[in-house]
mmCIF file of C-alpha atoms in Angstrom:
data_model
loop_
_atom_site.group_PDB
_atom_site.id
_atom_site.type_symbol
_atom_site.label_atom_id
_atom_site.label_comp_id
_atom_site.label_asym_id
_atom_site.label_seq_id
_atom_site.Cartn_x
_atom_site.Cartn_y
_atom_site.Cartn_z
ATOM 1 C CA UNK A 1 93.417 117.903 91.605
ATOM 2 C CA UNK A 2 93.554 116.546 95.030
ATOM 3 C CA UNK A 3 96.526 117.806 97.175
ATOM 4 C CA UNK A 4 97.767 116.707 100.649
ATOM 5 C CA UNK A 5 100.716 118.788 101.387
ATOM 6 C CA UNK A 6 103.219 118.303 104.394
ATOM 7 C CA UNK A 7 105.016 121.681 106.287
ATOM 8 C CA UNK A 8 108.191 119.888 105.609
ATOM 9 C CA UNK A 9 110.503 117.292 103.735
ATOM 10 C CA UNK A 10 112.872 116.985 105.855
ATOM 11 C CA UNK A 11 113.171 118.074 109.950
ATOM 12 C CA UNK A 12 116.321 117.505 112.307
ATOM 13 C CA UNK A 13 115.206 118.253 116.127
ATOM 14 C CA UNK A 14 117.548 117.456 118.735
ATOM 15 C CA UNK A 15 116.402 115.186 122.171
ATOM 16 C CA UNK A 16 113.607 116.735 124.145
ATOM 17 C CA UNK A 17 112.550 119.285 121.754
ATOM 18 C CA UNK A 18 108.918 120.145 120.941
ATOM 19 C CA UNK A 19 108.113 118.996 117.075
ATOM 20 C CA UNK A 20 104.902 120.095 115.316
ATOM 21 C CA UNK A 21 104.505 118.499 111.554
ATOM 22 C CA UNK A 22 101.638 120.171 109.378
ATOM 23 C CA UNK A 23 99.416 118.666 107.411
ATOM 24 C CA UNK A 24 97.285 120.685 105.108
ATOM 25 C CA UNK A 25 94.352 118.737 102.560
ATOM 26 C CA UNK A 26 92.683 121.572 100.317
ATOM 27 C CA UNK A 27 89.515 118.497 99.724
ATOM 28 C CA UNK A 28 87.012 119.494 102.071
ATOM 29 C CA UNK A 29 87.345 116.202 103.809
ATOM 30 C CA UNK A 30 86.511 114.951 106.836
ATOM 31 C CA UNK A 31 89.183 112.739 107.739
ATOM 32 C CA UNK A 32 92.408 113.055 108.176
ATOM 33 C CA UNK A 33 95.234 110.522 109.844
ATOM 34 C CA UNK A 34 98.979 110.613 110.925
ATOM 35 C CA UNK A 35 100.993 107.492 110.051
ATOM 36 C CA UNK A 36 104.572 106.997 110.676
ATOM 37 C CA UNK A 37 106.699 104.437 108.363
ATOM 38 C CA UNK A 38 110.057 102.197 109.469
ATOM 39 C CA UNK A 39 111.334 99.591 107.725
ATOM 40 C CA UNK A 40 110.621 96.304 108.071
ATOM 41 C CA UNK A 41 107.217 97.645 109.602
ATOM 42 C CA UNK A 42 104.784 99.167 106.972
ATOM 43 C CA UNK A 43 102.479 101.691 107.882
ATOM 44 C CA UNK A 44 100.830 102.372 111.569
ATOM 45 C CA UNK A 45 98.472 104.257 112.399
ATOM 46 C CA UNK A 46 99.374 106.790 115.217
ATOM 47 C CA UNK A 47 96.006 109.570 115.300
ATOM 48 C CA UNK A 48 92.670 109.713 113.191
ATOM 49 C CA UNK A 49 90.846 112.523 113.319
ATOM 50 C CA UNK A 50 87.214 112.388 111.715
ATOM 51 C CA UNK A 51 86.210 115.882 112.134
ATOM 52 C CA UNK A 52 87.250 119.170 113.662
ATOM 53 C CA UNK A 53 88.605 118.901 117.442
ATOM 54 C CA UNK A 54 87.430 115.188 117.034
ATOM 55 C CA UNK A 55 90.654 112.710 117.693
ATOM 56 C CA UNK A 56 91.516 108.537 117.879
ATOM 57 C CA UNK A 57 93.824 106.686 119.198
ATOM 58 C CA UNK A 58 95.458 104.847 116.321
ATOM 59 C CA UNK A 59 98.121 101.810 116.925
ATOM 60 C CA UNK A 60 101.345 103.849 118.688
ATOM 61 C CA UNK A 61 99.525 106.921 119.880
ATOM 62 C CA UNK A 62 102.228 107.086 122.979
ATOM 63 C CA UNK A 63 104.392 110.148 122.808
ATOM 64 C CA UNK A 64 102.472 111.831 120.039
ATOM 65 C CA UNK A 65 99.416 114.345 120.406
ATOM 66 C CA UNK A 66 97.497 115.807 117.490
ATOM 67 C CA UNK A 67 95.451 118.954 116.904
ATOM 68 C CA UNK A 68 92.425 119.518 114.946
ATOM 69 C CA UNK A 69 91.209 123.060 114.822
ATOM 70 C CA UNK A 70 90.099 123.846 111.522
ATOM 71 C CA UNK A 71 88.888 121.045 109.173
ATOM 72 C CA UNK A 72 91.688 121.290 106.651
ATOM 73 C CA UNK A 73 94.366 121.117 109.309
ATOM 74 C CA UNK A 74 95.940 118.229 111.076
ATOM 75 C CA UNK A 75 98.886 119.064 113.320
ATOM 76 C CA UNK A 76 101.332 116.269 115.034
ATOM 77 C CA UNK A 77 102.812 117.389 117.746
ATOM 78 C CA UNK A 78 106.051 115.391 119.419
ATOM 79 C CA UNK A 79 105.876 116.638 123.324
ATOM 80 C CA UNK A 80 109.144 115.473 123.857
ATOM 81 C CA UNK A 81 111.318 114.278 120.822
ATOM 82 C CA UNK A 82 113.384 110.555 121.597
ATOM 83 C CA UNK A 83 115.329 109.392 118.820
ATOM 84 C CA UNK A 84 113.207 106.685 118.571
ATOM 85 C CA UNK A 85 110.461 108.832 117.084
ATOM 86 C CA UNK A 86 113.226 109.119 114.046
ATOM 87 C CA UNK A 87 110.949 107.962 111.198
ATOM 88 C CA UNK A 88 109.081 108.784 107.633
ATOM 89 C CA UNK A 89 105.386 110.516 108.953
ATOM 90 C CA UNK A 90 102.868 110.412 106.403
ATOM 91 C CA UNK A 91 99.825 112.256 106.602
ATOM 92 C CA UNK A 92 96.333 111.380 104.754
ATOM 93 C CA UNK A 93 92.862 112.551 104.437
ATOM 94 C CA UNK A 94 89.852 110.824 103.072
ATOM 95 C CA UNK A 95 85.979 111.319 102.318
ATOM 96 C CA UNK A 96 84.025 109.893 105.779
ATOM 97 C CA UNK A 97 81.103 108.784 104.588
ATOM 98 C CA UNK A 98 79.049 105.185 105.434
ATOM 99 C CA UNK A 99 79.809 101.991 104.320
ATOM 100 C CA UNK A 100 84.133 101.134 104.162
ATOM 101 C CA UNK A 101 86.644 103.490 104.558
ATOM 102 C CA UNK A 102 87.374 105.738 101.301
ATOM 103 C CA UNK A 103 90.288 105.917 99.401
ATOM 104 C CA UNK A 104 93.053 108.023 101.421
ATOM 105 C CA UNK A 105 94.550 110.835 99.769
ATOM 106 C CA UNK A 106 98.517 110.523 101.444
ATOM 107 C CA UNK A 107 100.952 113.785 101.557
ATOM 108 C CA UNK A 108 105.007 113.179 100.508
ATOM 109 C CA UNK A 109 105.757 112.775 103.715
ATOM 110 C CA UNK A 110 108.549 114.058 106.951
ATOM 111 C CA UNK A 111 111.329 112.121 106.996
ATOM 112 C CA UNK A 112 112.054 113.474 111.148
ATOM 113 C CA UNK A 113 115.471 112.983 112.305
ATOM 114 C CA UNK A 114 115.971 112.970 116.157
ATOM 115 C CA UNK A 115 119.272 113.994 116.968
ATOM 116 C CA UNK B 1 91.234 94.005 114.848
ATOM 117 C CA UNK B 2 92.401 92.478 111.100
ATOM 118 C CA UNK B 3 96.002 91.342 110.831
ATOM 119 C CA UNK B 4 97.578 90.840 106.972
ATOM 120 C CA UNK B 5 100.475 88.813 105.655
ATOM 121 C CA UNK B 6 101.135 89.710 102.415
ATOM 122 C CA UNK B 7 105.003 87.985 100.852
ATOM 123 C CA UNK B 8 107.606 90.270 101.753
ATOM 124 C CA UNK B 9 109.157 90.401 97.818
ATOM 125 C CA UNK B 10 107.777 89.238 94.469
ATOM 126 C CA UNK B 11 110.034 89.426 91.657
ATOM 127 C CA UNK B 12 108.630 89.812 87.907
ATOM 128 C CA UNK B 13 109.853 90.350 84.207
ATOM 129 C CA UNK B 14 107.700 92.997 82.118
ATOM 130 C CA UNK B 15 104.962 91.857 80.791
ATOM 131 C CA UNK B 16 103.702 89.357 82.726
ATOM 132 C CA UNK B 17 100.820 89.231 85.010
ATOM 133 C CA UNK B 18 101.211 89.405 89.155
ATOM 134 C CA UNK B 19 99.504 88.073 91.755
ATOM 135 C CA UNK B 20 100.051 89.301 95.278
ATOM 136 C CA UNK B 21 98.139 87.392 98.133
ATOM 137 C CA UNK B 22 97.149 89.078 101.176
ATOM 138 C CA UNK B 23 96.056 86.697 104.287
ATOM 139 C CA UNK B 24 93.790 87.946 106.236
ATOM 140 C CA UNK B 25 91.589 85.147 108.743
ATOM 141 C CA UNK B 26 90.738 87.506 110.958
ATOM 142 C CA UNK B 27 88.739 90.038 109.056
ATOM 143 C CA UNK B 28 85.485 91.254 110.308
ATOM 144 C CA UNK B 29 82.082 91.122 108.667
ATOM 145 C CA UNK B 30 82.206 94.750 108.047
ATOM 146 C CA UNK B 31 85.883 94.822 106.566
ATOM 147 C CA UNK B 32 86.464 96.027 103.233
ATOM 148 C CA UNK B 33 89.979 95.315 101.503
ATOM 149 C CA UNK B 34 92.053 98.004 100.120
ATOM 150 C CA UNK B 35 95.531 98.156 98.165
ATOM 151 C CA UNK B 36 97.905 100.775 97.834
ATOM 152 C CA UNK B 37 101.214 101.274 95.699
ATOM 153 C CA UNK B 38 104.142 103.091 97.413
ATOM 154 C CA UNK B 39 106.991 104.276 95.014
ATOM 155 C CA UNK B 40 109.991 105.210 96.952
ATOM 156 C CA UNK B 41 110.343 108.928 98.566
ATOM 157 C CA UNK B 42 106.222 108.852 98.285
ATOM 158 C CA UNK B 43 102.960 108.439 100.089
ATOM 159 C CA UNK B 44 101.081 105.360 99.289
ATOM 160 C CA UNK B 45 98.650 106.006 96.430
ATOM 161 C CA UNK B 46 95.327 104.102 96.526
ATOM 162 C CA UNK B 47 94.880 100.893 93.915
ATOM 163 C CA UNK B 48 91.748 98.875 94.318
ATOM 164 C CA UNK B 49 88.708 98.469 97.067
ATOM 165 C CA UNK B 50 86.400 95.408 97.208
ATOM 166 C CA UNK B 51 84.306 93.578 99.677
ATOM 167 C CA UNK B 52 83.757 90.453 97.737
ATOM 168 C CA UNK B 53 84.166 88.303 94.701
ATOM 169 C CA UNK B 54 85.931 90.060 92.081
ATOM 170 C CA UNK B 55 86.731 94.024 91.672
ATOM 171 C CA UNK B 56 88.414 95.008 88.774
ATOM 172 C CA UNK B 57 89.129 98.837 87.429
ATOM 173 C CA UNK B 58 91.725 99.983 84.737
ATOM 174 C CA UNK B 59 94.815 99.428 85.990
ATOM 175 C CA UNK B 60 93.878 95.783 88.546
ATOM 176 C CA UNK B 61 91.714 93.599 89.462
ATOM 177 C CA UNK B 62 90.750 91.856 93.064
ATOM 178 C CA UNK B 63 89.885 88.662 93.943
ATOM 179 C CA UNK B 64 88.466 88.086 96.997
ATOM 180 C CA UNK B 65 87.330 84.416 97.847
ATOM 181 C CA UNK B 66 83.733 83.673 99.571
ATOM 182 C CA UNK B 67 85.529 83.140 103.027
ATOM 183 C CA UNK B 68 87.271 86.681 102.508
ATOM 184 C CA UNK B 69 90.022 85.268 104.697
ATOM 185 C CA UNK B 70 92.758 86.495 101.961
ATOM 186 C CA UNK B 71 92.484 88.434 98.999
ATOM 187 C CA UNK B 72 94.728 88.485 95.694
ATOM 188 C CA UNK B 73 95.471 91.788 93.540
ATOM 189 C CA UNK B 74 96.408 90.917 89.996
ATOM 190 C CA UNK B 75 98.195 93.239 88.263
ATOM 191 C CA UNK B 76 97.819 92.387 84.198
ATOM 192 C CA UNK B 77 101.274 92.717 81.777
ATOM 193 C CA UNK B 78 103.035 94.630 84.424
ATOM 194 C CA UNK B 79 105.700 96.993 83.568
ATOM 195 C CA UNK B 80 108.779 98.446 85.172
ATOM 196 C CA UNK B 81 107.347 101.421 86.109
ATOM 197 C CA UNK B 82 105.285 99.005 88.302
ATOM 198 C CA UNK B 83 107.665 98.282 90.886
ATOM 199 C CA UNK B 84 106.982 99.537 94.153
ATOM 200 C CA UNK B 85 105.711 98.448 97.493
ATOM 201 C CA UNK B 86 102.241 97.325 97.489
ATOM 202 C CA UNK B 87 100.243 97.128 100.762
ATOM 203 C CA UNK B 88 97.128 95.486 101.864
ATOM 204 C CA UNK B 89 95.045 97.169 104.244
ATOM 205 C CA UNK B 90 91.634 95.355 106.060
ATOM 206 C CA UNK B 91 89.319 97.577 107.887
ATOM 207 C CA UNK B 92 86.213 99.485 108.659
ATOM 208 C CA UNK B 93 84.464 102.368 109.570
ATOM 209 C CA UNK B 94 84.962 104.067 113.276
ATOM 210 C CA UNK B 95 82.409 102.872 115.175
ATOM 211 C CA UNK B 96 81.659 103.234 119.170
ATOM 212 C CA UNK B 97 84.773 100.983 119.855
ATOM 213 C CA UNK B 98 87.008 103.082 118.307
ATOM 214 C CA UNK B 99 88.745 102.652 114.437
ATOM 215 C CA UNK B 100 89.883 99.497 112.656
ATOM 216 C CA UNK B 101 92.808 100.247 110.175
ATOM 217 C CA UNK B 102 95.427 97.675 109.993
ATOM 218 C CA UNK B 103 98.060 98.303 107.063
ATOM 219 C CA UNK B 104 99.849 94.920 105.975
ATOM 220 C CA UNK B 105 103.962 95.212 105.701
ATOM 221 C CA UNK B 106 103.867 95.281 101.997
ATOM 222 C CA UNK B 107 105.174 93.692 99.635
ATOM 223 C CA UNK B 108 108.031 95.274 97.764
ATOM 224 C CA UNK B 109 107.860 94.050 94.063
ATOM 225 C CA UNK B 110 110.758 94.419 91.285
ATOM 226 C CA UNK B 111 110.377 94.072 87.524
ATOM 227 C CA UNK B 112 112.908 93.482 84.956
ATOM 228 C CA UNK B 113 113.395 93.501 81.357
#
């Protein structure tokens, strides 16, 4: 059974503090992605990642930074915490292989609260 | 890079079949379309993938005209369990410029006895 599993359900960080959120996938797959999720806005795409120490630039890549250092680890990492990073982040991972994109496998979720 | 419009509600009684319409004029030669269903307090769960004409696997189908400028998921004798958020998403591989993922806002459908 595939599993995408997230370091935490809920996170409260205060202004300025240094966030990392976890993302683990125990597939063997090759890509992995951070979105965060608002209301009224869907899903966007903030880092891809398509193999170890391998990154993109998704749609709102400002103020975030990932880290890739082992294949079944994606790490999103909030230099600086603003409240308006408050938000649902939902991490995914997916097969890369040609042709479209494959279905993404998505975690529960980090619903981050900036104080 | 693909933009989608999808209705922002649908509203539905059990058992009937739903059609969602997902705009998309901008998609690229290489874009395939994807749907995903969201229940609340979740991450989006994958639906359906096509390119063209019509996809269909046990629990929807996809039509996708010959223009591919929108595309319609049908969801057969829904049920309540079926309400969620549904999202359209247009895109391709990474290639040399970069990605191409563009998620649509979904659309949030309720049904009712």
């Amino acid at each position: 059974d595939v599993k995408v599993t997230q370091s935490s359900r809920y996170l409260v960080k205060r202004t300025g503090e240094k966030v990392f959120l976890e993302c683990v996938q125990d597939m063997d797959h090759e890509n992995m992605f951070w979105y965060r999720q608002d209301p009224g806005l869907g899903l966007r795409l903030i880092y891809f990642s398509y193999d170890v120490k391998m990154k993109e630039k998704g749609d709102i890549p400002e103020g975030y930074s990932v880290s890739r250092e082992k294949k079944e680890r994606f790490s999103l990492i909030l230099e600086s915490a603003s409240t308006n990073q408050t938000s649902m982040y939902l991490c995914a991972s997916s097969l890369r292989t040609s042709g479209s994109w494959n279905e993404q496998f998505f975690g529960p979720g980090t619903r981050l609260t900036v104080l | 890079l693909a933009k989608t419009t999808q209705p922002i509600s649908m509203d539905s009684y059990e058992g009937q079949e739903v059609n969602i319409t997902c705009s998309h004029n901008n998609i690229a030669t290489n874009d395939y379309i994807t749907w995903y269903q969201q229940f609340p307090s979740q991450g989006p769960r994958f639906i359906i993938q096509g390119y063209k004409t019509k996809v269909t696997n046990e629990v929807a189908s996809l039509f996708i005209p010959a223009d591919r400028k929108s595309s319609t998921l049908s969801l057969p004798r829904v049920s309540l369990s079926d309400t969620a958020v549904y999202y359209c998403l247009v895109g391709d591989r990474p290639s040399n410029s970069g990605y191409a993922l563009n998620f649509g806002k979904g659309t949030s459908l309720l049904v009712t006895p």
